Coordinates of C-alpha atoms and ligand atoms in Angstrom, one line a residue:
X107 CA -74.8 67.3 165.5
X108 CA -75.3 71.1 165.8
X109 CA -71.9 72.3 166.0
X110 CA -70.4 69.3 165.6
X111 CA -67.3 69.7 167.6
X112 CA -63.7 68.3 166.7
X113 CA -60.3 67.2 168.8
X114 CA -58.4 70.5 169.3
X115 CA -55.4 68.4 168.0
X116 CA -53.8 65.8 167.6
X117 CA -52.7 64.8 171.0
X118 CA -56.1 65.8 172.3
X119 CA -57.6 63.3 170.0
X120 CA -54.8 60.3 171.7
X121 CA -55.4 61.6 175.4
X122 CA -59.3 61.5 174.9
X123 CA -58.9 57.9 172.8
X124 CA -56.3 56.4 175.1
X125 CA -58.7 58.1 178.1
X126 CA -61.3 55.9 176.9
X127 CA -59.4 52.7 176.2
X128 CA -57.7 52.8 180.0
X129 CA -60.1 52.4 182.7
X130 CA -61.3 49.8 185.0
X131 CA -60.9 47.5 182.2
X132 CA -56.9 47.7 182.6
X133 CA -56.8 47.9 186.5
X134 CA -59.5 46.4 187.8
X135 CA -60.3 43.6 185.6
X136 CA -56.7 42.8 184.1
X137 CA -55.7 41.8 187.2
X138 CA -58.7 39.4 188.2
X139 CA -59.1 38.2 184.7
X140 CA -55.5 36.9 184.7
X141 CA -55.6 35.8 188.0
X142 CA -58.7 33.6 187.3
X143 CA -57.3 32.9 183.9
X144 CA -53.6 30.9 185.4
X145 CA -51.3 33.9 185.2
X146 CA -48.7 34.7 182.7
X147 CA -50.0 32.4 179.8
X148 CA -53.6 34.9 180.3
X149 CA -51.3 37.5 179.5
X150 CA -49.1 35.8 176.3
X151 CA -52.4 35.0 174.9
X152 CA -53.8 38.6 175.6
X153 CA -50.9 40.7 174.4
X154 CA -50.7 38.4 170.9
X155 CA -54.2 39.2 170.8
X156 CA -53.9 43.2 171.3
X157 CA -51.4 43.9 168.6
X158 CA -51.8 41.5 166.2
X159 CA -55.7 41.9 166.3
X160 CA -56.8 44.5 168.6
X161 CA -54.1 47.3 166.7
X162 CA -55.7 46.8 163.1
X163 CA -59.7 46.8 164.5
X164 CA -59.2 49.9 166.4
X165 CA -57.1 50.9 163.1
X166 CA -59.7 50.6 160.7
X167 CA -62.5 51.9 163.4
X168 CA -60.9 55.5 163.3
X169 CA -60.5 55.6 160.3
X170 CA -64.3 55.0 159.3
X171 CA -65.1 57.5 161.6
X172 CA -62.9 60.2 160.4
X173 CA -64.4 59.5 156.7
X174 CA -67.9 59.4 157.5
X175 CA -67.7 61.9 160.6
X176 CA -70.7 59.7 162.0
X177 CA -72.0 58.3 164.6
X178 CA -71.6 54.3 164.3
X179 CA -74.7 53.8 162.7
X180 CA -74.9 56.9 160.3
X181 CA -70.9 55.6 159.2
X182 CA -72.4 52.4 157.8
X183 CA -74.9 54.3 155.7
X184 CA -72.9 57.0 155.0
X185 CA -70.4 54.6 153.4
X186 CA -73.0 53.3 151.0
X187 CA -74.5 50.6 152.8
X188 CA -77.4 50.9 154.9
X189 CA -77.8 47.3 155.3
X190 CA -74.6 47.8 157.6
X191 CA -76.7 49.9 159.9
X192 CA -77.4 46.8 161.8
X193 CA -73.6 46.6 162.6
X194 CA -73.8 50.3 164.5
X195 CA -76.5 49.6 166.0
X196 CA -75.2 46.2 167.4
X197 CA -72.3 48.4 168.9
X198 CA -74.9 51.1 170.1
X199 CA -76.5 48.2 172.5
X200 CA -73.1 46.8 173.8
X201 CA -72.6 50.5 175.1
X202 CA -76.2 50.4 176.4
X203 CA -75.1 46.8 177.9
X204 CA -71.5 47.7 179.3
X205 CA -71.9 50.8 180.7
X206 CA -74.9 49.2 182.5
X207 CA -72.4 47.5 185.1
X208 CA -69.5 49.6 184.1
X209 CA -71.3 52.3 186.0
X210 CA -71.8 50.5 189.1
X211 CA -67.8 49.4 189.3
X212 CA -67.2 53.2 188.7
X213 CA -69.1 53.6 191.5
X214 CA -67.2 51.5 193.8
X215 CA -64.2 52.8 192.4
X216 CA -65.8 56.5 194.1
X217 CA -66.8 54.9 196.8
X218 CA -63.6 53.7 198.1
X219 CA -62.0 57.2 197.5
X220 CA -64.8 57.8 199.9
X221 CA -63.9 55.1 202.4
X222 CA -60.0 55.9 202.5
X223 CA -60.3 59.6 202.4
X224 CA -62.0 58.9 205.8
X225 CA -59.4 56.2 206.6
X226 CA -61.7 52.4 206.3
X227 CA -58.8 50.4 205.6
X228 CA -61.1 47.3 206.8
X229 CA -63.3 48.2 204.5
X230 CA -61.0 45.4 202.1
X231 CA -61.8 43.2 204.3
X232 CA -65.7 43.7 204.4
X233 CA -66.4 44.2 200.3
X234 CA -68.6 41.5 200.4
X235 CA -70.9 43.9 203.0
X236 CA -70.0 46.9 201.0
X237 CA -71.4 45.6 197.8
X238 CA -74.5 44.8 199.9
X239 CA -75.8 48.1 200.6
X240 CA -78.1 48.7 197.6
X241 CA -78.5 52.1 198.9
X242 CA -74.8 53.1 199.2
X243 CA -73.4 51.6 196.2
X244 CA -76.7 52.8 194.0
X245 CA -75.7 56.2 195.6
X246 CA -72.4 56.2 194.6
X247 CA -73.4 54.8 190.9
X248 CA -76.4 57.7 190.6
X249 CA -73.2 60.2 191.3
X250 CA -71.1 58.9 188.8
X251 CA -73.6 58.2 185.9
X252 CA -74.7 62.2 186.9
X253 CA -71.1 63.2 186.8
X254 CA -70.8 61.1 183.4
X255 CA -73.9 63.0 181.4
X256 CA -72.4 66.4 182.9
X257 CA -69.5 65.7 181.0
X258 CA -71.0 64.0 178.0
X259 CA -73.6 67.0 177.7
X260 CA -70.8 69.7 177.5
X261 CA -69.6 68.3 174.2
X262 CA -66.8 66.6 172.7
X263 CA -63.8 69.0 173.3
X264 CA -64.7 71.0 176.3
X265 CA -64.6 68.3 178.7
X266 CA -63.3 64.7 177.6
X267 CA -59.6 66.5 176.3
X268 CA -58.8 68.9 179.0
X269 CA -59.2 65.7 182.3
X270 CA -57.4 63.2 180.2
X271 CA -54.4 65.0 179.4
X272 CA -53.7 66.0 183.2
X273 CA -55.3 62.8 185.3
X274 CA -53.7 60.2 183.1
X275 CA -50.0 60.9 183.6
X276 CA -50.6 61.0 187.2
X277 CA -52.1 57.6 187.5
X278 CA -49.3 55.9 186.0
X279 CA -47.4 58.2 188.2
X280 CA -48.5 56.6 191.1
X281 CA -48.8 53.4 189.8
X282 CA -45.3 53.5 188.8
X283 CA -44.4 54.0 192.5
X284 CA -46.8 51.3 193.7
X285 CA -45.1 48.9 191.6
X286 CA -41.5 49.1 193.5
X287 CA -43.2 49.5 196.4
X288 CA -45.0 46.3 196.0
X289 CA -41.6 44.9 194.9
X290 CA -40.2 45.3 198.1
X291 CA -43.0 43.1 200.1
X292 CA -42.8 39.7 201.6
X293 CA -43.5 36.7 198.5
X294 CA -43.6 39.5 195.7
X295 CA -41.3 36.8 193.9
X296 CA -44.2 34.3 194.0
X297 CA -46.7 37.2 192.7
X298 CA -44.0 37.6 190.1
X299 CA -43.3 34.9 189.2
X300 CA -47.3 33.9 188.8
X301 CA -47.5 36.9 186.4
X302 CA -44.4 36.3 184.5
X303 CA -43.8 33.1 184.2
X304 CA -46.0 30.9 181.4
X305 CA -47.3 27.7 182.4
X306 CA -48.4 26.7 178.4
X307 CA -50.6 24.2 179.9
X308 CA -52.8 26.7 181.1
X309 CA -54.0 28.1 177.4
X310 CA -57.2 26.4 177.7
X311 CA -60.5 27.6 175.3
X312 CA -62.1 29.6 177.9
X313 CA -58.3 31.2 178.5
X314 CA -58.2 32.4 174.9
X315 CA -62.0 33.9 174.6
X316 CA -61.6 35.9 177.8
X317 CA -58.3 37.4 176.9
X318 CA -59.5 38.2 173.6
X319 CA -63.2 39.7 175.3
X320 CA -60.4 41.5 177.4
X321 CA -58.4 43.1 174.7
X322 CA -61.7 44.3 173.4
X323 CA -62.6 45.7 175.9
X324 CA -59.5 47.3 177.3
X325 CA -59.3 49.0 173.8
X326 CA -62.4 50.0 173.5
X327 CA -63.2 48.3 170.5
X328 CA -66.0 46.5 168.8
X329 CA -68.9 48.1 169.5
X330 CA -68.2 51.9 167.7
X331 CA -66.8 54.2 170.1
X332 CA -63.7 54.4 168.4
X333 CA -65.6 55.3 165.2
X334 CA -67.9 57.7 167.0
X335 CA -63.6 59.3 168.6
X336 CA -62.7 58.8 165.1
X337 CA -65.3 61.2 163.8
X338 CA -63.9 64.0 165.5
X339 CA -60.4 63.8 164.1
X340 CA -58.8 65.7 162.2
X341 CA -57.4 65.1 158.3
X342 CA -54.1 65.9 158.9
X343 CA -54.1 63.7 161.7
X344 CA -51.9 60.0 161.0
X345 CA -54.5 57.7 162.3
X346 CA -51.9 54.8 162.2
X347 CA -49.4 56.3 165.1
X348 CA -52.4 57.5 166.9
X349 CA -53.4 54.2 167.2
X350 CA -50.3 52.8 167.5
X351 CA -49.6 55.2 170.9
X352 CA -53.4 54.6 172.0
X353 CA -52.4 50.8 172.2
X354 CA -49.3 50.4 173.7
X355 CA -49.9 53.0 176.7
X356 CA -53.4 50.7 177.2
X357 CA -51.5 47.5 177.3
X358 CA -48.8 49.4 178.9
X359 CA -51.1 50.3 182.0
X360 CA -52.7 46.7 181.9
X361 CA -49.8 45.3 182.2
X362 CA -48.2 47.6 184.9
X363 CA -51.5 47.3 187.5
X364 CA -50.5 43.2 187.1
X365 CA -46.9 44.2 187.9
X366 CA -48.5 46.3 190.7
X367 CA -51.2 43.8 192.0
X368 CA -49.9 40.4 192.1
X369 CA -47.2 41.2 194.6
X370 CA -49.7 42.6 196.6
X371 CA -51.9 39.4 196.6
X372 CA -48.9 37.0 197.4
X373 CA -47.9 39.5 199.9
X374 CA -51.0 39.6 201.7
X375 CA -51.7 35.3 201.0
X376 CA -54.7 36.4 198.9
X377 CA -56.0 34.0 196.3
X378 CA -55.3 35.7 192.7
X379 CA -58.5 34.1 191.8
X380 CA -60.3 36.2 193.8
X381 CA -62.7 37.8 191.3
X382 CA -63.9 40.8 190.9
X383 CA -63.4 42.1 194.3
X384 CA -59.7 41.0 193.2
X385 CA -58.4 44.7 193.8
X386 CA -61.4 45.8 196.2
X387 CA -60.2 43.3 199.1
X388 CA -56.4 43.5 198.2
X389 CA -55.7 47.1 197.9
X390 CA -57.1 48.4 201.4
X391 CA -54.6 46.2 203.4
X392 CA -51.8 47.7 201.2
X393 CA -52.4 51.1 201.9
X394 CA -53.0 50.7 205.7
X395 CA -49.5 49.2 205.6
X396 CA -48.1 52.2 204.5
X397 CA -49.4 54.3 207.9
X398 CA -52.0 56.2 208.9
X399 CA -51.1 59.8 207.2
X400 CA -49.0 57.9 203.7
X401 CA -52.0 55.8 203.5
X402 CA -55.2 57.7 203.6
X403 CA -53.0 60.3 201.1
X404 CA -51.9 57.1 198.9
X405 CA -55.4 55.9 198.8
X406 CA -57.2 58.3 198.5
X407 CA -55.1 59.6 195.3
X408 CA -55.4 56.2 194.3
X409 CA -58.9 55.4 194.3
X410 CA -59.7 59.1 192.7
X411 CA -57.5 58.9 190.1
X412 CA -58.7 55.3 189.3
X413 CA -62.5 57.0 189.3
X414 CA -61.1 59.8 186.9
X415 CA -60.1 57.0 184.4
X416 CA -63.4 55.1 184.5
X417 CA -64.7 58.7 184.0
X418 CA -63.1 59.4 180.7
X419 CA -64.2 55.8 179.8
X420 CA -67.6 56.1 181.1
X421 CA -67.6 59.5 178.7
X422 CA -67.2 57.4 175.6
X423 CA -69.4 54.4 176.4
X424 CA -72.2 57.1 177.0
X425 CA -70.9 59.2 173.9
X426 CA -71.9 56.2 171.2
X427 CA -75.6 56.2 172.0
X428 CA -75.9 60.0 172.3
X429 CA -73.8 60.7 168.8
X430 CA -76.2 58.5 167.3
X431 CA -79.5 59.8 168.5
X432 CA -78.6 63.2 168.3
X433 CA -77.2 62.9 163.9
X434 CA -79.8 60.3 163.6
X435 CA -82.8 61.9 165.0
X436 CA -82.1 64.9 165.2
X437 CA -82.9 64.9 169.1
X438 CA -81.3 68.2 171.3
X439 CA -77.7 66.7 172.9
X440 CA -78.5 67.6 176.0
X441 CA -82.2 65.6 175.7
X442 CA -80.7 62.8 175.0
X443 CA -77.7 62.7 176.7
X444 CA -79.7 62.9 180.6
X445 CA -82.8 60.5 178.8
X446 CA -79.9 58.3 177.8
X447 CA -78.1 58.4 180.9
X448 CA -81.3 58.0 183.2
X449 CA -82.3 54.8 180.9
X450 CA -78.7 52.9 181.2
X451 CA -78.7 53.3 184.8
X452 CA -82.2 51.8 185.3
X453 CA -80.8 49.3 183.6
X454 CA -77.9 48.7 185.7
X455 CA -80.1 48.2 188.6
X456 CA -79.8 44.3 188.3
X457 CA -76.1 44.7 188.0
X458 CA -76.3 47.1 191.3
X459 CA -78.6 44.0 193.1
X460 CA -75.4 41.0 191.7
X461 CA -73.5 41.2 194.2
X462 CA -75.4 40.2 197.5
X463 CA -78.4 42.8 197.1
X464 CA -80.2 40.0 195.9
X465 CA -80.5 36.5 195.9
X466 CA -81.8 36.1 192.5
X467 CA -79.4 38.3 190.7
X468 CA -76.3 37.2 192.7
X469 CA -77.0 34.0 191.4
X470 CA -78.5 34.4 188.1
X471 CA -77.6 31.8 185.3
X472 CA -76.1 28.4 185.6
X473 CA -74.3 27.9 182.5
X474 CA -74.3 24.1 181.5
X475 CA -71.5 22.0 182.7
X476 CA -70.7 24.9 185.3
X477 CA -70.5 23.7 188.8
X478 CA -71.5 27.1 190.4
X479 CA -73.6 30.3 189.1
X480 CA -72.8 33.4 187.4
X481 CA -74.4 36.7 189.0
X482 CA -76.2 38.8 186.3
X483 CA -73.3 41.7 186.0
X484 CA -70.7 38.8 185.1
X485 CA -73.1 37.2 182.8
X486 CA -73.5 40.2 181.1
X487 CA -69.8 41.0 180.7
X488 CA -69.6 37.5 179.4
X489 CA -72.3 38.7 176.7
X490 CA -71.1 41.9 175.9
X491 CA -67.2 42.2 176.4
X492 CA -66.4 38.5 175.0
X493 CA -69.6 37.9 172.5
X494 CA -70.7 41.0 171.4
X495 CA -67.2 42.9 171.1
X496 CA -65.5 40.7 169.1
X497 CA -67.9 40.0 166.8
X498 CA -68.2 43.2 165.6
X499 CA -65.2 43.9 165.3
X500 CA -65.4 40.8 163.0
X501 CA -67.6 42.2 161.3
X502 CA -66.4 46.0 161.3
X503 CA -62.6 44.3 159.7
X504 CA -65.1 42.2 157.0
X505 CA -67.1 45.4 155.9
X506 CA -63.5 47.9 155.4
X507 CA -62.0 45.0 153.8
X508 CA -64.3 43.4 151.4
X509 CA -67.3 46.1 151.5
X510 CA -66.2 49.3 151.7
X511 CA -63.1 47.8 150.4
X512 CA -59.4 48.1 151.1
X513 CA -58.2 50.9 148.7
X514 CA -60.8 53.1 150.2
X515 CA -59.7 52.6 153.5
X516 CA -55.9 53.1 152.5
X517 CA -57.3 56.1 150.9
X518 CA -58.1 57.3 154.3
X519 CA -55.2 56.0 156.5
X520 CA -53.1 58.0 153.6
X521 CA -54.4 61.0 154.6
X522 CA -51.6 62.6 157.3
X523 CA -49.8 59.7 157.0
X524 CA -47.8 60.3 153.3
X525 CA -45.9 57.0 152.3
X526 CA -48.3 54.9 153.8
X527 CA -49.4 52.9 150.9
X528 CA -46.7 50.3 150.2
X529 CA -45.3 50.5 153.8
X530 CA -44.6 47.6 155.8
X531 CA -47.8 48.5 158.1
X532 CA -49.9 48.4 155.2
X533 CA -49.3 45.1 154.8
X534 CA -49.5 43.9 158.4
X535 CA -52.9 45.7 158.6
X536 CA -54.0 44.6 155.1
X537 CA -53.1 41.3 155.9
X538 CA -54.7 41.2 159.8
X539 CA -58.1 42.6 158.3
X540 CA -58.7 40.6 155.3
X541 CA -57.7 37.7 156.6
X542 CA -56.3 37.1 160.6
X543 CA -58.9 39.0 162.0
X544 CA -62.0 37.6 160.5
X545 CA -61.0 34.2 160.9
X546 CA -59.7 34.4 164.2
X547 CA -62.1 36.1 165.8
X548 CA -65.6 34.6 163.8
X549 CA -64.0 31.2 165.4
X550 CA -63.3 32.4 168.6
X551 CA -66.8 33.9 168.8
X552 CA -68.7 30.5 167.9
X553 CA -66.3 28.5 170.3
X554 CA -67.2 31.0 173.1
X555 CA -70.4 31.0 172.4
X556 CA -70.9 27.3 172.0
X557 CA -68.7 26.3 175.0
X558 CA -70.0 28.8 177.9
X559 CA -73.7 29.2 176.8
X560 CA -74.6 25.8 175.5
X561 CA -71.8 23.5 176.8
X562 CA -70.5 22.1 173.5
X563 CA -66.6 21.5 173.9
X564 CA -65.2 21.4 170.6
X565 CA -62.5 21.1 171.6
Ligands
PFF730 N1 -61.8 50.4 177.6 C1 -62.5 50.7 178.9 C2 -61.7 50.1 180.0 O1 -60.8 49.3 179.8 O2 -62.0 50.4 181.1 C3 -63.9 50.2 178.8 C4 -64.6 50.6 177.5 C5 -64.8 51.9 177.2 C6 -65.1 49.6 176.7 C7 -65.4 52.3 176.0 C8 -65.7 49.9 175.5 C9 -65.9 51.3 175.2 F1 -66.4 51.6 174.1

């Protein structure tokens, strides 16, 4: 990249990584995915999942990036091994894939700042409607993908570093407040106790591959963004705590917007299974019950804030495609960041049309066995967050561990972190990647794929 910029620091590096990792992923679909998932055993299974798995991946992901300082697919190469390529580029097209309908979400996300700033409280109750209007919602996407390539076209430093450090801290903030608040409504024990409380007999198959796609994709792994991140880092930078800090503030925030949400669903006798319009159709009702002035100023903030962090993660799902084609091809950043831009949101367009726009992509795929189904912007989460992610980060653990090889990637992780080799987190993460990891998630990725796209039940 011409002028290849670099974090201004360390903590500009963690506020720009962990601004990628939170997102809609932690507040919009935590919530739904654990309420469709049974509640508190979703969230056993997904927490075991983020540090004993998630932690090393995204680990080992920064650190190849901060060796090769490459894009995704120039990292492989550059390591040695251009038969890797194919791994980057795999990741490349889940970015192309999940920002597709990640763009449109952000777009609601806008659009209900919109709606509250102007006081639409009913507007939870009329989502379905909402989602309707092609014109409004593809309005409200077009803004945000624009506002995304801005960003994304100003470089690395410039932009990403400066919003995270100030907009996150204020959303957990508010969150924070939202969370007693919600405490103190009718049947929050039930929501509670829902989110809290394990019910073991719930940890079915399709329990454990969603919370694993969820951890994925709540940490932004699997697919390269954290190596593209990582490639801006600085040497004396310890990669380890980093990560460390970048995982426990995204789990932390996951797992605060269920403290926050479910209370709110009991409250208001909502079904927690209600999808992904899970926070769309709850969070209105809240606000309005908070008065007219307190709740256009509560929602408002809310629903901005919530924008600002699908921004920063927007940022560096559009970053992976545009740090490859500009070191790879040597294309102008700005080209290809608006050709790139322009390209993913065309593609979105089906996502835009799956959720009443139009018949055919509303109700796009019947998987075998299912009884209902699955509108193209689901069945492409399924693809992308639960297939695609894991299995690259599969495959991302297998190649440090066995082709680049381990005491290369110590090598790195030594670097800014003196005393690493021989520590006790050596061995956890030796022992996740060469061994945990791949086997866990290769199996998880063929029962996934076996049981929701062909209807085989091994188990
Ligand atoms: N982690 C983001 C979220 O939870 O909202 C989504 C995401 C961003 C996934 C970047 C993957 C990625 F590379």
């Amino acid at each position: 990249m011409a002028g290849r910029g670099n974090f201004s620091s360390k903590i500009g590096f963690i506020a720009a990584a962990a601004g990628s990792a939170v997102g809609l992923g932690n507040i919009w679909k935590f919530p739904f995915e654990v309420g469709q998932g049974g509640g508190a055993a979703f969230v056993l299974v997904y927490l075991a999942f983020a540090f004993i798995l998630c932690f090393p991946v995204m680990v080992t992901e920064i650190a190849i990036g901060r060796r090769t300082q490459k894009n995704p697919v120039g990292a492989f190469s550059d390591l040695g091994f251009r038969n890797w390529r194919w791994l980057g580029i795999m990741g490349v097209l889940a970015g192309f894939l999940i920002l597709s309908f990640y763009n449109v979400v952000a777009g609601w996300a806008f659009g209900y700042f919109i709606e509250m700033v102007t006081g639409h409280f009913e507007i939870g109750q009329h989502f379905g409607e909402f989602t309707k209007n092609f014109v409004k919602v593809g309005g409200y996407g077009l803004i945000f993908m624009a506002a995304t390539a801005f960003i994304v076209s100003r470089g690395i430093s410039a932009g990403i570093e400066k919003a995270s450090k100030i907009l996150m801290p204020s959303l957990v903030i508010m969150m924070l407040g939202l969370v007693i608040y919600s405490f103190t409504l009718p049947n929050a024990g039930k929501g509670i106790e829902f989110y809290l409380l394990p019910d073991f007999s719930k940890i079915t198959l399709p329990v454990v591959y969603r919370a694993l796609g969820q951890a994925f994709f709540s940490l932004s792994l699997g697919m390269g963004a954290l190596i593209t991140y990582g490639s801006y880092v600085g040497k004396n930078d310890n990669i380890v705590s980093s990560a460390a800090i970048i995982t426990l503030a995204d789990v932390g925030i996951a797992f605060l917007a269920g403290l926050m949400m479910f209370p709110f669903v009991f409250s208001q006798n909502l079904p927690p299974t209600g999808g992904p319009g899970l926070i769309f159709v709850t969070l209105p009702g809240i606000f309005q019950s908070l008065g007219p002035v307190l709740g256009i100023v509560i929602g408002s903030v809310f629903f901005l804030l919530l924008s600002f962090a699908a921004l920063t993660s927007t940022v560096s799902l559009l970053e992976v495609p545009v740090a490859y084609v500009v070191d790879e091809h040597k294309i102008p950043r700005k080209i290809s960041v608006w050709v790139i831009a322009a390209l993913i949101f065309i593609i979105g367009i089906p996502s835009l049309l799956s959720n009443g726009a139009s018949d055919l992509f509303s109700s796009f795929i019947t998987y075998p066995g299912a009884e209902s189904a699955t509108d193209f912007m689901t069945f492409i989460g399924h693809v992308a967050n639960d297939t695609f992610l894991p299995l690259g980060g599969a495959l991302i653990v297998i190649f440090a561990a066995y082709v680049w090889k381990k005491h290369n990637l110590n090598n790195e992780l030594e670097q800014g972190f003196a005393g690493f080799k021989g520590s006790f987190v050596e061995k956890f993460i030796d022992l996740s990647i060469s061994y945990i990891a791949p086997v866990v998630l290769l199996s998880i990725f063929i029962l996934n794929v076996l049981d929701r796209f062909f209807g085989v039940q091994v188990f």
